[in-house]
mmCIF file of C-alpha atoms in Angstrom:
data_model
loop_
_atom_site.group_PDB
_atom_site.id
_atom_site.type_symbol
_atom_site.label_atom_id
_atom_site.label_comp_id
_atom_site.label_asym_id
_atom_site.label_seq_id
_atom_site.Cartn_x
_atom_site.Cartn_y
_atom_site.Cartn_z
ATOM 1 C CA MET H 970 121.777 219.906 252.751
ATOM 2 C CA SER H 971 121.985 216.167 253.398
ATOM 3 C CA LEU H 972 124.875 214.207 255.035
ATOM 4 C CA LEU H 973 126.055 210.838 253.760
ATOM 5 C CA VAL H 974 127.340 208.419 256.344
ATOM 6 C CA LEU H 975 129.414 205.409 255.173
ATOM 7 C CA SER H 976 130.106 202.574 257.527
ATOM 8 C CA SER H 977 133.093 200.184 257.361
ATOM 9 C CA ALA H 978 130.956 197.642 255.445
ATOM 10 C CA ASP H 979 129.720 200.336 253.014
ATOM 11 C CA VAL H 980 133.368 201.317 252.333
ATOM 12 C CA GLU H 981 134.359 197.666 251.761
ATOM 13 C CA GLU H 982 131.499 197.184 249.283
ATOM 14 C CA LEU H 983 132.276 200.344 247.336
ATOM 15 C CA ALA H 984 136.008 199.631 247.358
ATOM 16 C CA ALA H 985 135.449 196.191 245.823
ATOM 17 C CA SER H 986 133.875 197.767 242.825
ATOM 18 C CA TYR H 987 137.125 199.493 241.833
ATOM 19 C CA ALA H 988 139.602 197.674 239.666
ATOM 20 C CA PRO H 989 143.149 197.573 241.076
ATOM 21 C CA ARG H 990 144.471 199.551 238.052
ATOM 22 C CA ASP H 991 142.067 202.428 238.756
ATOM 23 C CA LEU H 992 143.083 202.617 242.439
ATOM 24 C CA GLN H 993 146.777 202.591 241.622
ATOM 25 C CA LEU H 994 146.138 205.276 238.950
ATOM 26 C CA LEU H 995 144.442 207.411 241.614
ATOM 27 C CA MET H 996 147.481 207.134 243.879
ATOM 28 C CA GLY H 997 149.797 207.753 240.977
ATOM 29 C CA ARG H 998 148.050 211.076 240.402
ATOM 30 C CA VAL H 999 148.270 211.922 244.093
ATOM 31 C CA PHE H 1000 152.055 211.127 244.325
ATOM 32 C CA ALA H 1001 152.731 213.084 241.086
ATOM 33 C CA LEU H 1002 150.953 216.133 242.560
ATOM 34 C CA LEU H 1003 152.853 215.810 245.844
ATOM 35 C CA SER H 1004 156.234 215.587 244.161
ATOM 36 C CA SER H 1005 155.528 218.370 241.579
ATOM 37 C CA SER H 1006 154.257 220.677 244.365
ATOM 38 C CA GLN H 1007 157.368 220.079 246.463
ATOM 39 C CA ASN H 1008 159.563 220.813 243.451
ATOM 40 C CA GLY H 1009 157.753 224.070 242.697
ATOM 41 C CA GLN H 1010 156.199 222.682 239.509
ATOM 42 C CA GLY H 1011 152.617 222.364 238.312
ATOM 43 C CA GLU H 1012 149.479 224.407 238.581
ATOM 44 C CA ILE H 1013 147.349 222.345 240.937
ATOM 45 C CA SER H 1014 147.244 223.619 244.491
ATOM 46 C CA ILE H 1015 147.531 221.304 247.447
ATOM 47 C CA SER H 1016 147.394 221.833 251.170
ATOM 48 C CA MET H 1017 148.615 219.467 253.804
ATOM 49 C CA PRO H 1018 149.220 221.293 257.178
ATOM 50 C CA PRO H 1019 150.868 219.456 260.046
ATOM 51 C CA ARG H 1020 148.686 217.034 261.964
ATOM 52 C CA ILE H 1021 147.190 218.132 265.251
ATOM 53 C CA VAL H 1022 147.795 215.819 268.223
ATOM 54 C CA ILE H 1023 145.397 215.902 271.197
ATOM 55 C CA PRO H 1024 145.691 213.385 274.101
ATOM 56 C CA THR H 1025 142.389 211.987 275.418
ATOM 57 C CA LEU H 1026 141.579 209.716 278.364
ATOM 58 C CA HIS H 1027 142.641 206.417 276.686
ATOM 59 C CA HIS H 1028 143.906 207.522 273.258
ATOM 60 C CA THR H 1029 145.985 210.051 271.331
ATOM 61 C CA ALA H 1030 143.682 211.813 268.845
ATOM 62 C CA LEU H 1031 145.308 212.731 265.507
ATOM 63 C CA PHE H 1032 143.584 215.300 263.289
ATOM 64 C CA MET H 1033 144.895 215.401 259.693
ATOM 65 C CA PRO H 1034 143.392 217.931 257.261
ATOM 66 C CA ALA H 1035 144.340 218.129 253.646
ATOM 67 C CA ARG H 1036 143.089 219.485 250.280
ATOM 68 C CA ILE H 1037 143.648 218.945 246.665
ATOM 69 C CA GLY H 1038 142.513 222.186 245.074
ATOM 70 C CA VAL H 1039 141.081 221.247 241.714
ATOM 71 C CA ASN H 1040 139.441 218.277 240.093
ATOM 72 C CA PRO H 1041 140.919 217.543 236.704
ATOM 73 C CA ARG H 1042 139.417 214.324 235.340
ATOM 74 C CA VAL H 1043 141.177 211.583 233.478
ATOM 75 C CA SER H 1044 140.030 207.975 232.758
ATOM 76 C CA THR H 1045 142.161 204.887 232.585
ATOM 77 C CA ASP H 1046 141.473 204.358 228.876
ATOM 78 C CA GLY H 1047 142.081 208.009 227.886
ATOM 79 C CA GLY H 1048 138.363 208.552 227.210
ATOM 80 C CA PRO H 1049 135.866 210.810 228.941
ATOM 81 C CA SER H 1050 136.009 211.367 232.664
ATOM 82 C CA SER H 1051 134.825 208.667 234.948
ATOM 83 C CA SER H 1052 134.293 208.072 238.677
ATOM 84 C CA HIS H 1053 137.451 205.892 238.639
ATOM 85 C CA SER H 1054 139.534 209.015 238.186
ATOM 86 C CA PHE H 1055 138.056 211.322 240.828
ATOM 87 C CA LEU H 1056 140.663 213.655 242.331
ATOM 88 C CA GLY H 1057 140.286 216.733 244.471
ATOM 89 C CA GLY H 1058 138.415 217.986 247.468
ATOM 90 C CA THR H 1059 138.872 218.774 251.166
ATOM 91 C CA ALA H 1060 138.859 216.329 253.983
ATOM 92 C CA VAL H 1061 139.894 215.887 257.614
ATOM 93 C CA LYS H 1062 140.856 212.452 258.845
ATOM 94 C CA VAL H 1063 140.677 211.705 262.550
ATOM 95 C CA VAL H 1064 142.493 208.632 264.009
ATOM 96 C CA CYS H 1065 142.649 207.722 267.705
ATOM 97 C CA VAL H 1066 145.730 205.705 268.726
ATOM 98 C CA PRO H 1067 145.095 203.661 271.893
ATOM 99 C CA ASP H 1068 147.472 204.005 274.826
ATOM 100 C CA LYS H 1069 147.503 200.221 275.052
ATOM 101 C CA SER H 1070 147.388 197.601 272.308
ATOM 102 C CA ASP H 1071 143.721 197.059 271.145
ATOM 103 C CA PRO H 1072 142.861 194.052 268.949
ATOM 104 C CA ARG H 1073 140.092 196.126 267.368
ATOM 105 C CA GLY H 1074 142.615 198.341 265.660
ATOM 106 C CA LEU H 1075 142.609 202.096 265.346
ATOM 107 C CA PRO H 1076 139.234 203.909 265.126
ATOM 108 C CA GLY H 1077 139.305 206.322 262.249
ATOM 109 C CA THR H 1078 136.901 208.663 260.571
ATOM 110 C CA THR H 1079 137.183 211.015 257.502
ATOM 111 C CA LEU H 1080 135.026 214.069 257.133
ATOM 112 C CA VAL H 1081 134.560 215.247 253.553
ATOM 113 C CA LEU H 1082 133.432 218.756 252.832
ATOM 114 C CA ASP H 1083 131.249 220.121 250.052
ATOM 115 C CA GLU H 1084 133.415 222.358 247.867
ATOM 116 C CA ASN H 1085 130.545 224.709 246.993
ATOM 117 C CA THR H 1086 128.758 225.212 250.275
ATOM 118 C CA GLY H 1087 131.506 224.520 252.773
ATOM 119 C CA ALA H 1088 129.215 222.217 254.714
ATOM 120 C CA ALA H 1089 129.932 218.639 255.783
ATOM 121 C CA LYS H 1090 129.185 216.362 252.799
ATOM 122 C CA ALA H 1091 130.008 212.928 254.128
ATOM 123 C CA ILE H 1092 131.357 211.081 257.088
ATOM 124 C CA VAL H 1093 133.271 207.957 256.112
ATOM 125 C CA ASN H 1094 134.631 205.138 258.244
ATOM 126 C CA ALA H 1095 138.406 205.335 257.701
ATOM 127 C CA ARG H 1096 139.513 201.916 259.019
ATOM 128 C CA ASN H 1097 139.256 200.282 255.594
ATOM 129 C CA LEU H 1098 140.073 203.505 253.645
ATOM 130 C CA THR H 1099 143.517 203.826 255.182
ATOM 131 C CA ALA H 1100 144.470 200.241 254.329
ATOM 132 C CA LEU H 1101 142.989 200.627 250.759
ATOM 133 C CA ARG H 1102 144.920 203.767 249.946
ATOM 134 C CA ASN H 1103 148.157 202.281 251.297
ATOM 135 C CA ALA H 1104 147.665 199.066 249.310
ATOM 136 C CA ALA H 1105 146.939 201.093 246.164
ATOM 137 C CA GLY H 1106 150.141 203.029 246.586
ATOM 138 C CA SER H 1107 152.095 199.767 247.185
ATOM 139 C CA LEU H 1108 150.545 198.092 244.146
ATOM 140 C CA LEU H 1109 151.757 201.142 242.100
ATOM 141 C CA SER H 1110 155.236 200.605 243.407
ATOM 142 C CA THR H 1111 155.174 196.927 242.336
ATOM 143 C CA SER H 1112 153.873 197.852 238.893
ATOM 144 C CA LEU H 1113 156.641 200.430 238.524
ATOM 145 C CA VAL H 1114 159.757 198.573 239.798
ATOM 146 C CA GLY H 1115 158.694 195.079 240.882
ATOM 147 C CA PRO H 1116 158.553 191.847 238.928
ATOM 148 C CA SER H 1117 155.921 191.917 236.112
ATOM 149 C CA TYR H 1118 154.838 188.344 236.782
ATOM 150 C CA PRO H 1119 155.180 187.597 240.508
ATOM 151 C CA VAL H 1120 154.407 184.122 241.612
ATOM 152 C CA LYS H 1121 155.038 184.137 245.368
ATOM 153 C CA ILE H 1122 154.285 186.677 248.062
ATOM 154 C CA VAL H 1123 155.295 186.569 251.695
ATOM 155 C CA ALA H 1124 153.284 188.847 253.991
ATOM 156 C CA PHE H 1125 154.203 189.698 257.536
ATOM 157 C CA GLY H 1126 151.118 190.667 259.603
ATOM 158 C CA ALA H 1127 147.462 189.689 259.408
ATOM 159 C CA GLY H 1128 145.541 192.953 259.864
ATOM 160 C CA LYS H 1129 143.594 195.171 257.465
ATOM 161 C CA GLN H 1130 146.777 196.350 255.763
ATOM 162 C CA ILE H 1131 147.716 192.895 254.713
ATOM 163 C CA ASP H 1132 144.164 192.137 253.743
ATOM 164 C CA ALA H 1133 144.032 195.049 251.384
ATOM 165 C CA HIS H 1134 147.585 194.550 250.044
ATOM 166 C CA LEU H 1135 147.040 190.893 249.207
ATOM 167 C CA ASP H 1136 143.560 191.467 247.657
ATOM 168 C CA LEU H 1137 144.806 194.178 245.252
ATOM 169 C CA HIS H 1138 147.966 192.360 244.278
ATOM 170 C CA ILE H 1139 146.148 189.022 243.607
ATOM 171 C CA ARG H 1140 143.413 190.765 241.526
ATOM 172 C CA HIS H 1141 146.046 192.703 239.536
ATOM 173 C CA PHE H 1142 148.631 189.982 238.987
ATOM 174 C CA PRO H 1143 147.029 186.727 237.775
ATOM 175 C CA SER H 1144 150.557 185.070 237.869
ATOM 176 C CA ILE H 1145 150.367 184.879 241.683
ATOM 177 C CA ARG H 1146 149.987 181.325 242.895
ATOM 178 C CA ASP H 1147 151.466 181.070 246.321
ATOM 179 C CA ILE H 1148 151.019 183.274 249.393
ATOM 180 C CA VAL H 1149 152.534 182.770 252.881
ATOM 181 C CA ILE H 1150 151.054 184.867 255.687
ATOM 182 C CA VAL H 1151 153.451 185.186 258.721
ATOM 183 C CA ASN H 1152 151.907 186.342 262.035
ATOM 184 C CA ARG H 1153 153.164 186.492 265.555
ATOM 185 C CA SER H 1154 150.724 183.825 266.480
ATOM 186 C CA ILE H 1155 148.087 181.543 264.773
ATOM 187 C CA ASN H 1156 145.312 183.694 266.269
ATOM 188 C CA PRO H 1157 141.655 183.846 265.213
ATOM 189 C CA ARG H 1158 142.202 186.982 263.146
ATOM 190 C CA ALA H 1159 144.962 185.407 261.144
ATOM 191 C CA GLN H 1160 143.026 182.195 260.674
ATOM 192 C CA SER H 1161 139.927 184.164 259.535
ATOM 193 C CA LEU H 1162 142.011 186.119 257.086
ATOM 194 C CA THR H 1163 143.445 182.869 255.597
ATOM 195 C CA ARG H 1164 140.032 181.287 255.283
ATOM 196 C CA LYS H 1165 138.625 184.361 253.619
ATOM 197 C CA PHE H 1166 141.439 184.288 250.961
ATOM 198 C CA ASN H 1167 141.148 180.585 250.414
ATOM 199 C CA SER H 1168 137.461 181.105 249.644
ATOM 200 C CA SER H 1169 137.870 184.237 247.464
ATOM 201 C CA PHE H 1170 140.900 183.073 245.461
ATOM 202 C CA PRO H 1171 140.846 179.221 245.124
ATOM 203 C CA GLN H 1172 143.538 179.433 242.413
ATOM 204 C CA VAL H 1173 146.101 180.607 244.976
ATOM 205 C CA ASN H 1174 147.695 178.467 247.677
ATOM 206 C CA PHE H 1175 147.622 180.143 251.119
ATOM 207 C CA THR H 1176 149.833 179.088 254.086
ATOM 208 C CA LEU H 1177 149.721 180.550 257.591
ATOM 209 C CA LEU H 1178 152.906 180.363 259.661
ATOM 210 C CA SER H 1179 154.119 181.807 263.012
ATOM 211 C CA PRO H 1180 157.745 181.981 264.107
ATOM 212 C CA HIS H 1181 156.726 180.993 267.591
ATOM 213 C CA ASN H 1182 154.684 177.961 266.592
ATOM 214 C CA SER H 1183 157.475 175.436 265.928
ATOM 215 C CA GLN H 1184 160.964 174.922 264.616
ATOM 216 C CA GLU H 1185 159.421 173.670 261.392
ATOM 217 C CA SER H 1186 157.483 176.905 261.050
ATOM 218 C CA GLU H 1187 160.702 178.950 261.491
ATOM 219 C CA ILE H 1188 162.315 176.922 258.753
ATOM 220 C CA GLY H 1189 159.262 177.305 256.590
ATOM 221 C CA ILE H 1190 159.427 181.130 256.961
ATOM 222 C CA GLU H 1191 163.045 181.222 255.922
ATOM 223 C CA GLU H 1192 162.409 179.070 252.926
ATOM 224 C CA SER H 1193 159.362 181.154 251.937
ATOM 225 C CA VAL H 1194 161.222 184.472 252.170
ATOM 226 C CA ARG H 1195 164.022 183.023 250.077
ATOM 227 C CA ALA H 1196 161.589 182.098 247.312
ATOM 228 C CA ALA H 1197 159.488 185.300 247.498
ATOM 229 C CA ASP H 1198 159.122 187.683 244.471
ATOM 230 C CA ILE H 1199 157.338 190.212 246.793
ATOM 231 C CA ILE H 1200 157.616 190.703 250.573
ATOM 232 C CA ILE H 1201 154.966 192.821 252.305
ATOM 233 C CA CYS H 1202 155.588 193.942 255.865
ATOM 234 C CA ALA H 1203 152.837 195.635 257.900
ATOM 235 C CA THR H 1204 153.828 195.209 261.593
ATOM 236 C CA SER H 1205 154.828 197.415 264.472
ATOM 237 C CA SER H 1206 158.049 195.480 264.944
ATOM 238 C CA THR H 1207 161.105 197.219 266.499
ATOM 239 C CA VAL H 1208 163.501 194.515 265.339
ATOM 240 C CA PRO H 1209 164.043 193.221 261.772
ATOM 241 C CA LEU H 1210 161.590 190.501 260.753
ATOM 242 C CA PHE H 1211 164.238 188.549 258.695
ATOM 243 C CA PRO H 1212 167.883 189.104 257.711
ATOM 244 C CA SER H 1213 169.018 190.502 254.415
ATOM 245 C CA SER H 1214 170.744 187.164 253.581
ATOM 246 C CA TRP H 1215 167.312 185.575 253.057
ATOM 247 C CA VAL H 1216 166.114 188.025 250.336
ATOM 248 C CA ARG H 1217 166.724 187.036 246.732
ATOM 249 C CA THR H 1218 168.167 189.472 244.192
ATOM 250 C CA GLY H 1219 165.423 191.249 242.374
ATOM 251 C CA THR H 1220 162.854 190.905 245.127
ATOM 252 C CA HIS H 1221 160.413 193.813 245.747
ATOM 253 C CA VAL H 1222 160.003 194.658 249.404
ATOM 254 C CA ILE H 1223 157.009 196.740 250.596
ATOM 255 C CA LEU H 1224 157.265 198.352 254.101
ATOM 256 C CA ILE H 1225 154.133 199.763 255.583
ATOM 257 C CA GLY H 1226 154.298 199.104 259.344
ATOM 258 C CA SER H 1227 156.898 201.428 260.847
ATOM 259 C CA TYR H 1228 156.043 205.032 261.475
ATOM 260 C CA THR H 1229 158.574 206.036 264.217
ATOM 261 C CA PRO H 1230 162.385 206.122 264.421
ATOM 262 C CA ALA H 1231 162.295 203.170 266.920
ATOM 263 C CA MET H 1232 160.288 200.909 264.613
ATOM 264 C CA LYS H 1233 162.001 198.839 261.948
ATOM 265 C CA GLU H 1234 160.900 195.811 259.891
ATOM 266 C CA ILE H 1235 164.099 195.145 257.954
ATOM 267 C CA ASP H 1236 167.807 195.446 258.698
ATOM 268 C CA ALA H 1237 170.177 198.083 257.388
ATOM 269 C CA LYS H 1238 171.944 195.675 255.118
ATOM 270 C CA LEU H 1239 168.795 195.070 253.153
ATOM 271 C CA VAL H 1240 168.028 198.799 252.912
ATOM 272 C CA LEU H 1241 171.483 199.374 251.473
ATOM 273 C CA ARG H 1242 170.913 196.793 248.740
ATOM 274 C CA ALA H 1243 168.206 199.189 247.394
ATOM 275 C CA ILE H 1244 170.462 202.212 247.036
ATOM 276 C CA SER H 1245 170.902 203.475 243.558
ATOM 277 C CA ASP H 1246 174.637 204.035 243.760
ATOM 278 C CA LYS H 1247 175.324 200.339 244.102
ATOM 279 C CA SER H 1248 176.293 198.524 240.968
ATOM 280 C CA THR H 1249 173.571 196.741 239.014
ATOM 281 C CA LEU H 1250 173.551 192.953 238.547
ATOM 282 C CA VAL H 1251 173.629 191.986 234.922
ATOM 283 C CA THR H 1252 172.798 188.413 233.889
ATOM 284 C CA ASP H 1253 172.624 186.992 230.353
ATOM 285 C CA THR H 1254 169.101 188.240 229.928
ATOM 286 C CA ILE H 1255 168.126 190.503 232.810
ATOM 287 C CA THR H 1256 169.537 193.615 234.533
ATOM 288 C CA TYR H 1257 168.412 194.140 238.097
ATOM 289 C CA ARG H 1258 168.527 197.676 239.300
ATOM 290 C CA PRO H 1259 168.123 198.915 242.907
ATOM 291 C CA TYR H 1260 165.392 201.347 243.849
ATOM 292 C CA LEU H 1261 164.501 202.858 247.250
ATOM 293 C CA LEU H 1262 161.095 204.407 246.678
ATOM 294 C CA VAL H 1263 159.246 206.393 249.343
ATOM 295 C CA ASP H 1264 155.895 208.079 249.357
ATOM 296 C CA SER H 1265 157.321 211.260 250.910
ATOM 297 C CA ARG H 1266 161.064 212.048 251.201
ATOM 298 C CA SER H 1267 160.618 214.482 254.077
ATOM 299 C CA ALA H 1268 158.153 212.246 256.058
ATOM 300 C CA CYS H 1269 160.311 209.098 255.658
ATOM 301 C CA ALA H 1270 163.425 211.028 256.734
ATOM 302 C CA ASP H 1271 161.694 211.848 260.052
ATOM 303 C CA GLU H 1272 159.588 208.663 260.680
ATOM 304 C CA ALA H 1273 160.886 205.610 258.788
ATOM 305 C CA GLY H 1274 162.849 203.680 261.378
ATOM 306 C CA GLU H 1275 164.527 201.392 258.836
ATOM 307 C CA LEU H 1276 165.893 204.208 256.768
ATOM 308 C CA ILE H 1277 166.967 206.175 259.821
ATOM 309 C CA ALA H 1278 168.812 203.161 261.256
ATOM 310 C CA ALA H 1279 170.570 202.691 257.930
ATOM 311 C CA ASN H 1280 171.643 206.402 257.834
ATOM 312 C CA ILE H 1281 169.917 206.948 254.563
ATOM 313 C CA SER H 1282 169.929 210.604 253.457
ATOM 314 C CA SER H 1283 167.064 212.263 251.688
ATOM 315 C CA GLY H 1284 169.134 212.330 248.457
ATOM 316 C CA GLN H 1285 169.346 208.594 248.460
ATOM 317 C CA MET H 1286 165.550 208.226 248.358
ATOM 318 C CA THR H 1287 163.411 208.506 245.296
ATOM 319 C CA GLU H 1288 159.843 209.746 245.712
ATOM 320 C CA ILE H 1289 157.449 207.503 243.898
ATOM 321 C CA GLY H 1290 155.822 210.583 242.470
ATOM 322 C CA GLU H 1291 159.066 211.561 240.776
ATOM 323 C CA MET H 1292 158.792 208.395 238.646
ATOM 324 C CA ILE H 1293 155.260 209.377 237.488
ATOM 325 C CA PRO H 1294 155.261 211.176 234.124
ATOM 326 C CA ARG H 1295 153.554 214.563 234.428
ATOM 327 C CA ASN H 1296 151.978 217.074 232.091
ATOM 328 C CA ALA H 1297 152.374 220.873 232.219
ATOM 329 C CA SER H 1298 149.899 221.243 235.065
ATOM 330 C CA GLY H 1299 151.678 218.696 237.210
ATOM 331 C CA ASP H 1300 149.037 215.933 236.813
ATOM 332 C CA LEU H 1301 149.785 212.505 235.536
ATOM 333 C CA ASP H 1302 150.510 212.041 231.879
ATOM 334 C CA LEU H 1303 148.319 209.018 231.183
ATOM 335 C CA GLU H 1304 149.789 207.977 227.803
ATOM 336 C CA VAL H 1305 153.351 207.858 229.092
ATOM 337 C CA TYR H 1306 152.214 206.308 232.383
ATOM 338 C CA ASN H 1307 150.455 203.423 230.552
ATOM 339 C CA LYS H 1308 153.658 202.722 228.534
ATOM 340 C CA MET H 1309 155.656 202.541 231.693
ATOM 341 C CA LEU H 1310 153.457 199.893 233.169
ATOM 342 C CA THR H 1311 153.781 197.724 230.130
ATOM 343 C CA LYS H 1312 157.546 197.299 230.470
ATOM 344 C CA VAL H 1313 158.318 193.711 231.411
ATOM 345 C CA ARG H 1314 160.564 193.065 234.413
ATOM 346 C CA PRO H 1315 161.094 189.302 234.679
ATOM 347 C CA ARG H 1316 161.371 187.530 238.055
ATOM 348 C CA ASN H 1317 164.831 186.268 239.191
ATOM 349 C CA ASP H 1318 165.184 182.462 238.972
ATOM 350 C CA GLU H 1319 168.853 182.333 239.745
ATOM 351 C CA PHE H 1320 168.594 182.492 243.567
ATOM 352 C CA THR H 1321 171.414 184.808 244.464
ATOM 353 C CA PHE H 1322 171.018 186.670 247.789
ATOM 354 C CA ASP H 1323 173.356 189.627 247.803
ATOM 355 C CA GLY H 1324 172.377 191.677 244.702
ATOM 356 C CA PRO H 1325 170.119 194.644 244.129
ATOM 357 C CA ILE H 1326 166.495 194.724 245.377
ATOM 358 C CA THR H 1327 163.698 197.264 245.198
ATOM 359 C CA ILE H 1328 162.021 198.748 248.229
ATOM 360 C CA PHE H 1329 158.873 200.886 248.703
ATOM 361 C CA LYS H 1330 158.665 202.558 252.062
ATOM 362 C CA SER H 1331 155.352 204.279 252.952
ATOM 363 C CA VAL H 1332 154.370 206.295 256.012
ATOM 364 C CA GLY H 1333 151.217 207.716 254.402
ATOM 365 C CA VAL H 1334 150.399 211.227 253.287
ATOM 366 C CA GLY H 1335 147.220 213.207 253.806
ATOM 367 C CA LEU H 1336 146.573 213.749 250.157
ATOM 368 C CA GLN H 1337 145.977 210.022 249.799
ATOM 369 C CA ASP H 1338 143.216 210.294 252.307
ATOM 370 C CA VAL H 1339 141.536 213.127 250.437
ATOM 371 C CA ALA H 1340 141.660 211.343 247.104
ATOM 372 C CA ILE H 1341 140.416 207.950 248.320
ATOM 373 C CA ALA H 1342 137.614 209.413 250.528
ATOM 374 C CA CYS H 1343 136.347 211.711 247.736
ATOM 375 C CA ALA H 1344 136.412 208.836 245.298
ATOM 376 C CA ILE H 1345 134.448 206.533 247.573
ATOM 377 C CA VAL H 1346 131.904 209.287 248.311
ATOM 378 C CA GLU H 1347 131.434 209.964 244.570
ATOM 379 C CA LYS H 1348 131.023 206.252 243.969
ATOM 380 C CA ALA H 1349 128.245 206.057 246.618
ATOM 381 C CA GLU H 1350 126.473 209.127 245.028
ATOM 382 C CA LEU H 1351 126.580 207.440 241.647
ATOM 383 C CA VAL H 1352 125.072 204.269 242.967
ATOM 384 C CA GLY H 1353 122.161 206.356 244.408
ATOM 385 C CA ALA H 1354 120.865 207.693 247.676
ATOM 386 C CA GLY H 1355 119.610 205.056 250.047
ATOM 387 C CA ILE H 1356 121.296 202.064 248.269
ATOM 388 C CA ILE H 1357 124.644 202.272 250.011
ATOM 389 C CA GLY H 1358 125.195 204.199 253.232
ATOM 390 C CA SER H 1359 122.802 206.237 255.327
ATOM 391 C CA THR H 1360 121.599 209.738 254.368
ATOM 392 C CA ILE H 1361 120.620 212.338 256.924
ATOM 393 C CA SER H 1362 118.267 214.722 255.113
ATOM 394 C CA ASN H 1363 118.386 218.397 255.966
ATOM 395 C CA TYR H 1364 121.444 217.945 258.090
ATOM 396 C CA ASP H 1365 122.524 221.515 257.341
ATOM 397 C CA VAL H 1366 119.746 223.908 256.416
ATOM 398 C CA GLY H 1367 120.852 227.468 256.089
ATOM 399 C CA GLN H 1368 118.462 230.273 256.962
ATOM 400 C CA ALA H 1369 117.907 232.975 254.435
ATOM 401 C CA PRO H 1370 118.749 236.502 255.763
ATOM 402 C CA GLY H 1371 115.619 238.361 256.880
#
């Protein structure tokens, strides 16, 4: 049996061939399965055992196995199955967290198994995959509860997460015209990201700011946050990046960076503005409702520093998978799902700063890794052997019993 090896560049090329709506559909199906499984509903088996942690010389190695047991197929247009709807398989993701900060980021690899033979089917570079699956989940949250026609995004951070998040949001929402990237410093990585987006999306105005650059930059950051329709945070900050008083009613806030109780990207006041027991704001034409969406209620209760600091209980969180309409088997109901995404949620032009907002907090779940890795591998196989990636022939040749 042969083994397919996909590099970071291979993954980036394959990912670019997916439309944002297909990626968010894939994550929608994953989240629906996760929530239905936890609620004892559905017929599709999933397995997501606790991650294994092994300290090495300079890193902490994390081994994260997961499996989606079957592969029901659905396409985005309700027609026959397509590669855009791949779901199911078994994979192990390995990420090494450096003991000290490393500008190269986290090395990661996903091993995908062949369901029939049990042999290794593919080795996939996971640096871009992790950012892609997170961005697809965040895009889904925006489509479900965020403004339907966002114009301005403010993004905190300049790594692969912000790269993937901005790319998917710009491609999915043609209304976006202004993006501000806020980074700790105006370093080469942030400058390179800004140049890349200026070249790829000339219809959008990109600005790079740093809070430590000048007083004018600090003022510019506050003004940008106040005008934002969507705020995306992907940093390792242990203190809030901005106060609640800067955030306009109706803004959608995406939190990707924190994954320990000590880390927090926003303050408790802002979190509480997303709690559903707060009264809604009703204007002449629009009703703004708060939502606190999470990818996994149990994981966020243990790891999401912002929610822990605000004393948010599990019952105050809504799993994004619980918003996804499901059929009898627990999989996504495509017809109802598409109707949900067509509901128009106008942006707020009234500039009030104490009303309801929406938040999506994600710490990442292993089922996302399985789905995105298997989808990328299938896409590479459809393109054809030797065109994308490297193939090792006869990697695993079994010997017939004598």
